CSV table of C-alpha atoms in Angstrom, one decimal:
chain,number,residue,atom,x,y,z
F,1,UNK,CA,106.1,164.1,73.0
F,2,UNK,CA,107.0,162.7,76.5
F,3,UNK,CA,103.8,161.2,76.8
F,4,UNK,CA,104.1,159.9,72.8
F,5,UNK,CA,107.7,158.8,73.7
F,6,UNK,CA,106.3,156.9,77.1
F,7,UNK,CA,103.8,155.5,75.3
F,8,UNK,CA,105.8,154.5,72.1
F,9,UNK,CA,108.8,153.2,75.1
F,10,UNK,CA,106.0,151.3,76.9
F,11,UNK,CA,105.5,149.3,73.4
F,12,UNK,CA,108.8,148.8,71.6
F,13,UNK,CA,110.8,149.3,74.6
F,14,UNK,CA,111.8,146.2,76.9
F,15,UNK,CA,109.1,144.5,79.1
F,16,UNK,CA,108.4,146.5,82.5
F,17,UNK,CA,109.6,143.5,83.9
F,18,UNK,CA,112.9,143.2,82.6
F,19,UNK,CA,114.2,146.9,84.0
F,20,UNK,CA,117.8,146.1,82.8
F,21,UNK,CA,116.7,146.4,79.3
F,22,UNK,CA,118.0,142.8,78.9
F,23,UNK,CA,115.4,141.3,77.6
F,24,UNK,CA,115.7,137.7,75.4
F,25,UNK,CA,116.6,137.6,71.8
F,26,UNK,CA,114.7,136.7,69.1
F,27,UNK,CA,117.0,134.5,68.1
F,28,UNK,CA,117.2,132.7,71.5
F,29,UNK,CA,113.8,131.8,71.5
F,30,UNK,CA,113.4,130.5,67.9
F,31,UNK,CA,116.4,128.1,68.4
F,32,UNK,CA,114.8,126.9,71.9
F,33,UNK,CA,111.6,126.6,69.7
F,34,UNK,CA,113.1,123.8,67.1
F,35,UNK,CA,114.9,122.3,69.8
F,36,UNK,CA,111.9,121.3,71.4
F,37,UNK,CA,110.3,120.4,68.1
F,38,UNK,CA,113.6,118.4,67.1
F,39,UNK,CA,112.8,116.7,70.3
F,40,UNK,CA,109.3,115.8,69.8
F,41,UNK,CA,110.4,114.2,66.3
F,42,UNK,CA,113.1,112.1,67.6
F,43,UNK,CA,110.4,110.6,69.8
F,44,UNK,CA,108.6,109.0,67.2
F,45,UNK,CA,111.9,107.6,65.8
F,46,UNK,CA,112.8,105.9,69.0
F,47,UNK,CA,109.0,104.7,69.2
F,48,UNK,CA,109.6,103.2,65.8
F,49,UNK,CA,112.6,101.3,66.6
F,50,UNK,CA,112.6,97.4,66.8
F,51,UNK,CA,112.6,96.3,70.2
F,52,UNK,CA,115.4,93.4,71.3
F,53,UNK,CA,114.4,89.8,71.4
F,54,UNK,CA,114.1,87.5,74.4
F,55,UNK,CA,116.5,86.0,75.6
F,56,UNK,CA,116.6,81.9,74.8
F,57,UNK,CA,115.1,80.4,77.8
F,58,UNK,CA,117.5,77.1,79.7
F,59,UNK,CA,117.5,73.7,78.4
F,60,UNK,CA,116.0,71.6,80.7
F,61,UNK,CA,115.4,67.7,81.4
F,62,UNK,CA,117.4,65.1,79.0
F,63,UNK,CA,117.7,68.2,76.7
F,64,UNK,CA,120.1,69.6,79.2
F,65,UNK,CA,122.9,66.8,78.9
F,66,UNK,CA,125.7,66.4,76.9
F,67,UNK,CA,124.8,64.1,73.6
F,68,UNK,CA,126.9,60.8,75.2
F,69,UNK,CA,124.5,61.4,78.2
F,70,UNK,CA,121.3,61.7,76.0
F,71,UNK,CA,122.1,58.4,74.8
F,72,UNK,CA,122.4,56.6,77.5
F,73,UNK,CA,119.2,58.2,79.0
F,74,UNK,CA,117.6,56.5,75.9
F,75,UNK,CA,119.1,53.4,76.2
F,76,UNK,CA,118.2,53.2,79.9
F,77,UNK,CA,114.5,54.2,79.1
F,78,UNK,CA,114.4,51.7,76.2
F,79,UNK,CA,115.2,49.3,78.9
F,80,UNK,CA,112.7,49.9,81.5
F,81,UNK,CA,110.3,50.1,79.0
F,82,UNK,CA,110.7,46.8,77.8
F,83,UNK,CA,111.2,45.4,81.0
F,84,UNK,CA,107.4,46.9,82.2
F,85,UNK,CA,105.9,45.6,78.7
F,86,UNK,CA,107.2,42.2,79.4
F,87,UNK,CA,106.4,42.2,83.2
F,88,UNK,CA,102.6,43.2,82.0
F,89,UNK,CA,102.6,40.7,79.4
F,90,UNK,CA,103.7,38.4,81.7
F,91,UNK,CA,100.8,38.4,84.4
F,92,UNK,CA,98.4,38.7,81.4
F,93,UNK,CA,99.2,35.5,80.6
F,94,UNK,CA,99.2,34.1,84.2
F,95,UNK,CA,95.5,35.5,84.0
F,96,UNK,CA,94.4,34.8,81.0
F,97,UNK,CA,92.5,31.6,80.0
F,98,UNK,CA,94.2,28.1,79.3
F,99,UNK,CA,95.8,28.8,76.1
F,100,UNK,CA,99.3,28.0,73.7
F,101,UNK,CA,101.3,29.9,75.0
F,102,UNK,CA,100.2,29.0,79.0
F,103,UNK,CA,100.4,25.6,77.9
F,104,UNK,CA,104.0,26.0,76.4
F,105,UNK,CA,105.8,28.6,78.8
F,106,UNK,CA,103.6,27.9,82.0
F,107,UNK,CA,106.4,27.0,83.9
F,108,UNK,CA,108.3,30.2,83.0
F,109,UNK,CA,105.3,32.3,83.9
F,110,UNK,CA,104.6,31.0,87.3
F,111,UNK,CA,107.9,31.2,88.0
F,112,UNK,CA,108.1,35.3,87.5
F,113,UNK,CA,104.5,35.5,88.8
F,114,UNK,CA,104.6,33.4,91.9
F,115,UNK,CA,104.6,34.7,95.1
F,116,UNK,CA,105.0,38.4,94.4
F,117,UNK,CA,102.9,39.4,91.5
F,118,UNK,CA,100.2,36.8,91.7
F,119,UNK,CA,97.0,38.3,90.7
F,120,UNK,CA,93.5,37.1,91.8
F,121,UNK,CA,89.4,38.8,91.6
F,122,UNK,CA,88.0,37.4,95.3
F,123,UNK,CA,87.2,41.4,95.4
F,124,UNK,CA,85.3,41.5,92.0
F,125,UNK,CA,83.7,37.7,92.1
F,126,UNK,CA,80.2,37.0,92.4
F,127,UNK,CA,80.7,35.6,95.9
F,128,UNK,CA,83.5,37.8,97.4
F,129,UNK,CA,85.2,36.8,100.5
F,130,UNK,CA,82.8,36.5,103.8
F,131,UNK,CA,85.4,35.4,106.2
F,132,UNK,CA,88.0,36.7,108.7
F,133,UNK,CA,91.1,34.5,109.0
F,134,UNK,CA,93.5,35.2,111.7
F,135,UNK,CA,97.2,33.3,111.1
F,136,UNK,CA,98.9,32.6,114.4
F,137,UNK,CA,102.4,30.9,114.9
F,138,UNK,CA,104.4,29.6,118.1
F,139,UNK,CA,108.1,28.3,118.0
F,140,UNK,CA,109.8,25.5,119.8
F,141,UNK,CA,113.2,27.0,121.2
F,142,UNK,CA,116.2,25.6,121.9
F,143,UNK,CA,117.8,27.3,124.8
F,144,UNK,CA,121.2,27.8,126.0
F,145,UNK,CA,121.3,25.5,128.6
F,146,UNK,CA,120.0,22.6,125.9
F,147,UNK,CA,116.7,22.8,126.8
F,148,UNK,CA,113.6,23.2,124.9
F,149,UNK,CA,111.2,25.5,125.4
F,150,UNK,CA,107.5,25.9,123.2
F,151,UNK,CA,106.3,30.0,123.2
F,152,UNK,CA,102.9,31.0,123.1
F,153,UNK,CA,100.8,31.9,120.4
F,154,UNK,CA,101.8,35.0,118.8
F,155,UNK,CA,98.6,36.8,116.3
F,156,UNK,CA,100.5,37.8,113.0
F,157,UNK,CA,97.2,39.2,111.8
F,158,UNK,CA,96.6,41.0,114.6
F,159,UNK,CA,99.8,42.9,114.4
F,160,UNK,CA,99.4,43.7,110.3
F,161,UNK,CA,96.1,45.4,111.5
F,162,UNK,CA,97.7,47.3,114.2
F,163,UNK,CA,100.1,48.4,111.5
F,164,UNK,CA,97.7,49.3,109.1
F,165,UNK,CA,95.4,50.6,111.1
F,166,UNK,CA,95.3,54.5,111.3
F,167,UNK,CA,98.1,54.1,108.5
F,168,UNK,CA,97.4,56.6,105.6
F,169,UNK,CA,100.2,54.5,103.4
F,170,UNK,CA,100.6,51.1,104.7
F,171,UNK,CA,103.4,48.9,102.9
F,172,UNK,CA,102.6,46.3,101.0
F,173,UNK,CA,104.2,43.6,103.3
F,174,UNK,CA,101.7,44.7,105.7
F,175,UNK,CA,98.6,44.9,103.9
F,176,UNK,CA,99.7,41.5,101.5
F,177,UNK,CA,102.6,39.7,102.5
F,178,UNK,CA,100.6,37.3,105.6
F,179,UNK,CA,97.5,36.8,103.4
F,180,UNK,CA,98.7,36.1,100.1
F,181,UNK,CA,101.1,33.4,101.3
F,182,UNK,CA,98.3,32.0,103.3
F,183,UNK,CA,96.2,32.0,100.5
F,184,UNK,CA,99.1,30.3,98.7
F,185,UNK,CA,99.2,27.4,101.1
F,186,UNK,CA,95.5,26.5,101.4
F,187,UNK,CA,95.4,27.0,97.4
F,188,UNK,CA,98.2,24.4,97.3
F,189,UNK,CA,97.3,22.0,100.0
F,190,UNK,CA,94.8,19.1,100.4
F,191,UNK,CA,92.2,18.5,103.3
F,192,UNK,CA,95.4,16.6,105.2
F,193,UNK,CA,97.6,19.9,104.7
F,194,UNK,CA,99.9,17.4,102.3
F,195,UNK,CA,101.5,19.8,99.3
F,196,UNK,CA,100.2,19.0,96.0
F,197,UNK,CA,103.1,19.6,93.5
F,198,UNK,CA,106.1,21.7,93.7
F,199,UNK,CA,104.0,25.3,94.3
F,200,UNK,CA,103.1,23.3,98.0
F,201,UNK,CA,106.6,23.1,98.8
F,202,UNK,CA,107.2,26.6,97.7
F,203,UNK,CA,104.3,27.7,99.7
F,204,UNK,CA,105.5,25.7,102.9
F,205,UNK,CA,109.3,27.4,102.5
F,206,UNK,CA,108.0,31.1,102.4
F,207,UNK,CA,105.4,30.5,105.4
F,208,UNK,CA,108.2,29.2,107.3
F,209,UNK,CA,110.8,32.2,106.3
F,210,UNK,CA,107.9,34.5,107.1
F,211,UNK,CA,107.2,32.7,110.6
F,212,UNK,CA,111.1,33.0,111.5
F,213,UNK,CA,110.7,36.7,110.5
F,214,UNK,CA,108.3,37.8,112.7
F,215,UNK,CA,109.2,35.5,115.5
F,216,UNK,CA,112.6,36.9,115.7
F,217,UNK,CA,111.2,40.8,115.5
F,218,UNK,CA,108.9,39.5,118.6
F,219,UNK,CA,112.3,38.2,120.2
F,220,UNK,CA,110.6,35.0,120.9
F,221,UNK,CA,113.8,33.2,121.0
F,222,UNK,CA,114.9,35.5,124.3
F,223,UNK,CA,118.8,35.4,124.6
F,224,UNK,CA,120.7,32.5,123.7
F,225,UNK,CA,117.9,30.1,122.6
F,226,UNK,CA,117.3,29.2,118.6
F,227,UNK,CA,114.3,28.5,117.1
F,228,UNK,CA,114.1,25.1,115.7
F,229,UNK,CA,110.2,23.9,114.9
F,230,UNK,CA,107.3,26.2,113.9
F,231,UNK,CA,103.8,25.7,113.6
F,232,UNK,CA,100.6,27.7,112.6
F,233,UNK,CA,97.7,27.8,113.1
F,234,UNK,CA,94.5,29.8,111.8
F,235,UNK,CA,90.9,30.6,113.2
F,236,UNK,CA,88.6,31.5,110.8
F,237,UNK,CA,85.4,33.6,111.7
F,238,UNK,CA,82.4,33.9,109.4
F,239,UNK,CA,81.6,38.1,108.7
F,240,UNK,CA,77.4,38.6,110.0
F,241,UNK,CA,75.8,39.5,107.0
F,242,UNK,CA,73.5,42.3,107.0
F,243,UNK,CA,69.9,42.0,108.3
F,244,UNK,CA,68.1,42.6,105.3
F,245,UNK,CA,69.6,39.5,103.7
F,246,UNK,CA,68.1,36.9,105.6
F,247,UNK,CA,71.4,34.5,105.4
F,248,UNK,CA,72.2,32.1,108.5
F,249,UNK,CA,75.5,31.6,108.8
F,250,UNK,CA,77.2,29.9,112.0
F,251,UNK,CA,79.4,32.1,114.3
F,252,UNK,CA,81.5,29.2,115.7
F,253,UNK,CA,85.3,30.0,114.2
F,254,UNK,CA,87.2,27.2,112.8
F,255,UNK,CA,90.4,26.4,113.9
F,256,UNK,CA,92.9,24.6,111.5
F,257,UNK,CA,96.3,23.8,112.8
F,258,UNK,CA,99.1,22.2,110.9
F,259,UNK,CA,101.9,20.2,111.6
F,260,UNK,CA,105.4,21.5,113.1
F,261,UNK,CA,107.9,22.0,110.6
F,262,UNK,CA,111.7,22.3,111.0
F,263,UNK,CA,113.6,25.2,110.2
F,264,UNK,CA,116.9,24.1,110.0
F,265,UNK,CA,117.2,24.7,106.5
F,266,UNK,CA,116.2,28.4,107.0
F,267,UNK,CA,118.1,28.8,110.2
F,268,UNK,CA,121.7,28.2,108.3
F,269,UNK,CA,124.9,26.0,110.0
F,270,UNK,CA,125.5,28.8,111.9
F,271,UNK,CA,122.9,27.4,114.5
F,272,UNK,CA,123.6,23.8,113.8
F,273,UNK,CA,125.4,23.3,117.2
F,274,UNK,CA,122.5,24.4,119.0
F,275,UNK,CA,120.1,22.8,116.7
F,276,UNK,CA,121.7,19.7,117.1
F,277,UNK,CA,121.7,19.7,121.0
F,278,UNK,CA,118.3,20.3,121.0
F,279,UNK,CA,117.0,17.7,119.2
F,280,UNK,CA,118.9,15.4,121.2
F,281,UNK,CA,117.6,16.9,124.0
F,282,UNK,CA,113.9,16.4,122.3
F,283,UNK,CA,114.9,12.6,121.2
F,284,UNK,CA,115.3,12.0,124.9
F,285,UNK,CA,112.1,13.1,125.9
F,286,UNK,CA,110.4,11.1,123.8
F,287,UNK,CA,112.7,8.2,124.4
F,288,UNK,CA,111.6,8.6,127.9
F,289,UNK,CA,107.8,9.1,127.7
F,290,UNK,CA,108.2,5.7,125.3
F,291,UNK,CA,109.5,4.1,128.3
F,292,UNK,CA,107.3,5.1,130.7
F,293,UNK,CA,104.5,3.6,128.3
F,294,UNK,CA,106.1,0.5,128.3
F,295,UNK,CA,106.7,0.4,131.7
F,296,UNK,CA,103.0,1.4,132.2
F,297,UNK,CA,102.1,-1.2,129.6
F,298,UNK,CA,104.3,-3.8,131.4
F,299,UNK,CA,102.9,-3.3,134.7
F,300,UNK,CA,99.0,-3.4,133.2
F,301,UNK,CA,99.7,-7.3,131.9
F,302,UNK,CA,101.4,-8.3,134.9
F,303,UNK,CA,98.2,-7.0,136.8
């Protein structure tokens, strides 16, 4: 019976591992049971849910303003778009052919165009430019003491290609300014360097705002003086062409110098005093040297 009761103890009895007789319910375990499977089927509710949008992402650009801004955005694009349509329509008309319109509204469209915007193909004609020109200038100053004083020759070339050179993003004074209003001149000068028209005036003004530009960034005046007369000059060098083209071409430069020109008219009334002074001072040297041809004349006839 012991032995049946041991037995019988060992298998209904509680576990040999729970010796307080304490072992857990029945109960207990069943409810722990469909908690865990209540568990496992809320998962696949949560899983099934909709997830939440996304957020609306910032307006940017002209989107971003208020509506009385948008407008005037608009407006102020409507405006530079025109303004760029006309400007284009403008220079195609400078370069197209003779035609109606060029005929009727030349005068308007040189008048935009010139000196700024003026186009030309030396790059793309069949004959491109073979030539170096190099565009010199010197000044007759009138210094304080009312004397007048001639500076040397000052290479405005030669500085634009110091600029340029080594340059990644020259300006466009640098690279155009010098040449194009060159180019204007000779394009709008005779063999005698006399103007032909109203453009050879034009062309004569900006060479001599140019000159009194660069003259005064080279100090040329020095302190006190004014500078009242300019004159250029250029010396034009033939480019070698290649030796596989067989082309003679003469290495002697030309030089072509033009007259002096005043700048009063640039120079302003502020400098009129001084200007004034010096050309009387210059009046009297040639009244002298006159004199001392006549003398010199005199003397020859009496001999």
């Amino acid at each position: 019976m012991d032995a049946y009761d041991k037995g019988s103890d060992a298998r209904q009895g509680p576990g040999r591992d729970d010796p307080d007789g304490l072992g857990e319910p029945a109960g207990a375990a069943s409810g722990e049971a469909g908690a865990a499977s209540g568990e496992a089927g809320a998962a696949p509710g949560e899983a099934g849910a909709a997830p939440p949008g996304p957020s609306p992402r910032p307006r940017t650009g002209v989107a971003a303003l208020s509506p009385r801004y948008q407008v005037g955005a608009l407006v102020a694009l409507a405006v530079a778009a025109v303004a760029v349509c006309a400007h284009l329509g403008l220079v195609f008309l400078h370069v197209a052919p003779s035609n109606t319109l060029t005929k009727q509204h030349g005068a308007a469209v040189d008048e935009w165009v010139f000196p700024e915007f003026e186009q030309n193909w030396k790059l793309f004609a069949p004959n491109p430019l073979q030539q170096n020109v190099s565009v010199q200038v010197r000044a007759e100053v009138g210094t304080a003491d009312g004397g007048i004083r001639t500076t040397g020759w000052y290479d405005l070339s030669a500085e634009d290609g110091r600029a340029i050179d080594g340059n990644p993003l020259p300006s466009h004074t640098q690279q155009n300014e010098l040449r194009r209003a060159w180019d204007f001149f000779v394009a709008t000068h005779d063999s005698e360097d006399r103007p032909v028209g109203l453009r050879g005036s034009l062309s004569e003004t900006y060479l001599r705002r140019i000159a009194l530009l660069r003259l005064e960034r080279n100090d040329a005046a020095g302190p006190g003086g004014v500078v009242e007369r300019v004159q250029y000059r250029s010396r034009t060098t033939n480019v070698e062409p290649p030796p596989w083209s067989g082309e003679k071409v003469s290495g002697r430069p030309a030089v072509r110098e033009l007259p002096w020109w005043s700048v009063a008219a640039e120079t302003g009334g502020a400098r009129a005093g001084k200007s004034g002074a010096a050309e009387r001072a210059r009046e009297a040297d040639q009244a002298g040297e006159a004199e001392k041809a006549d003398d010199a004349e005199k003397a020859g006839g009496v001999a």
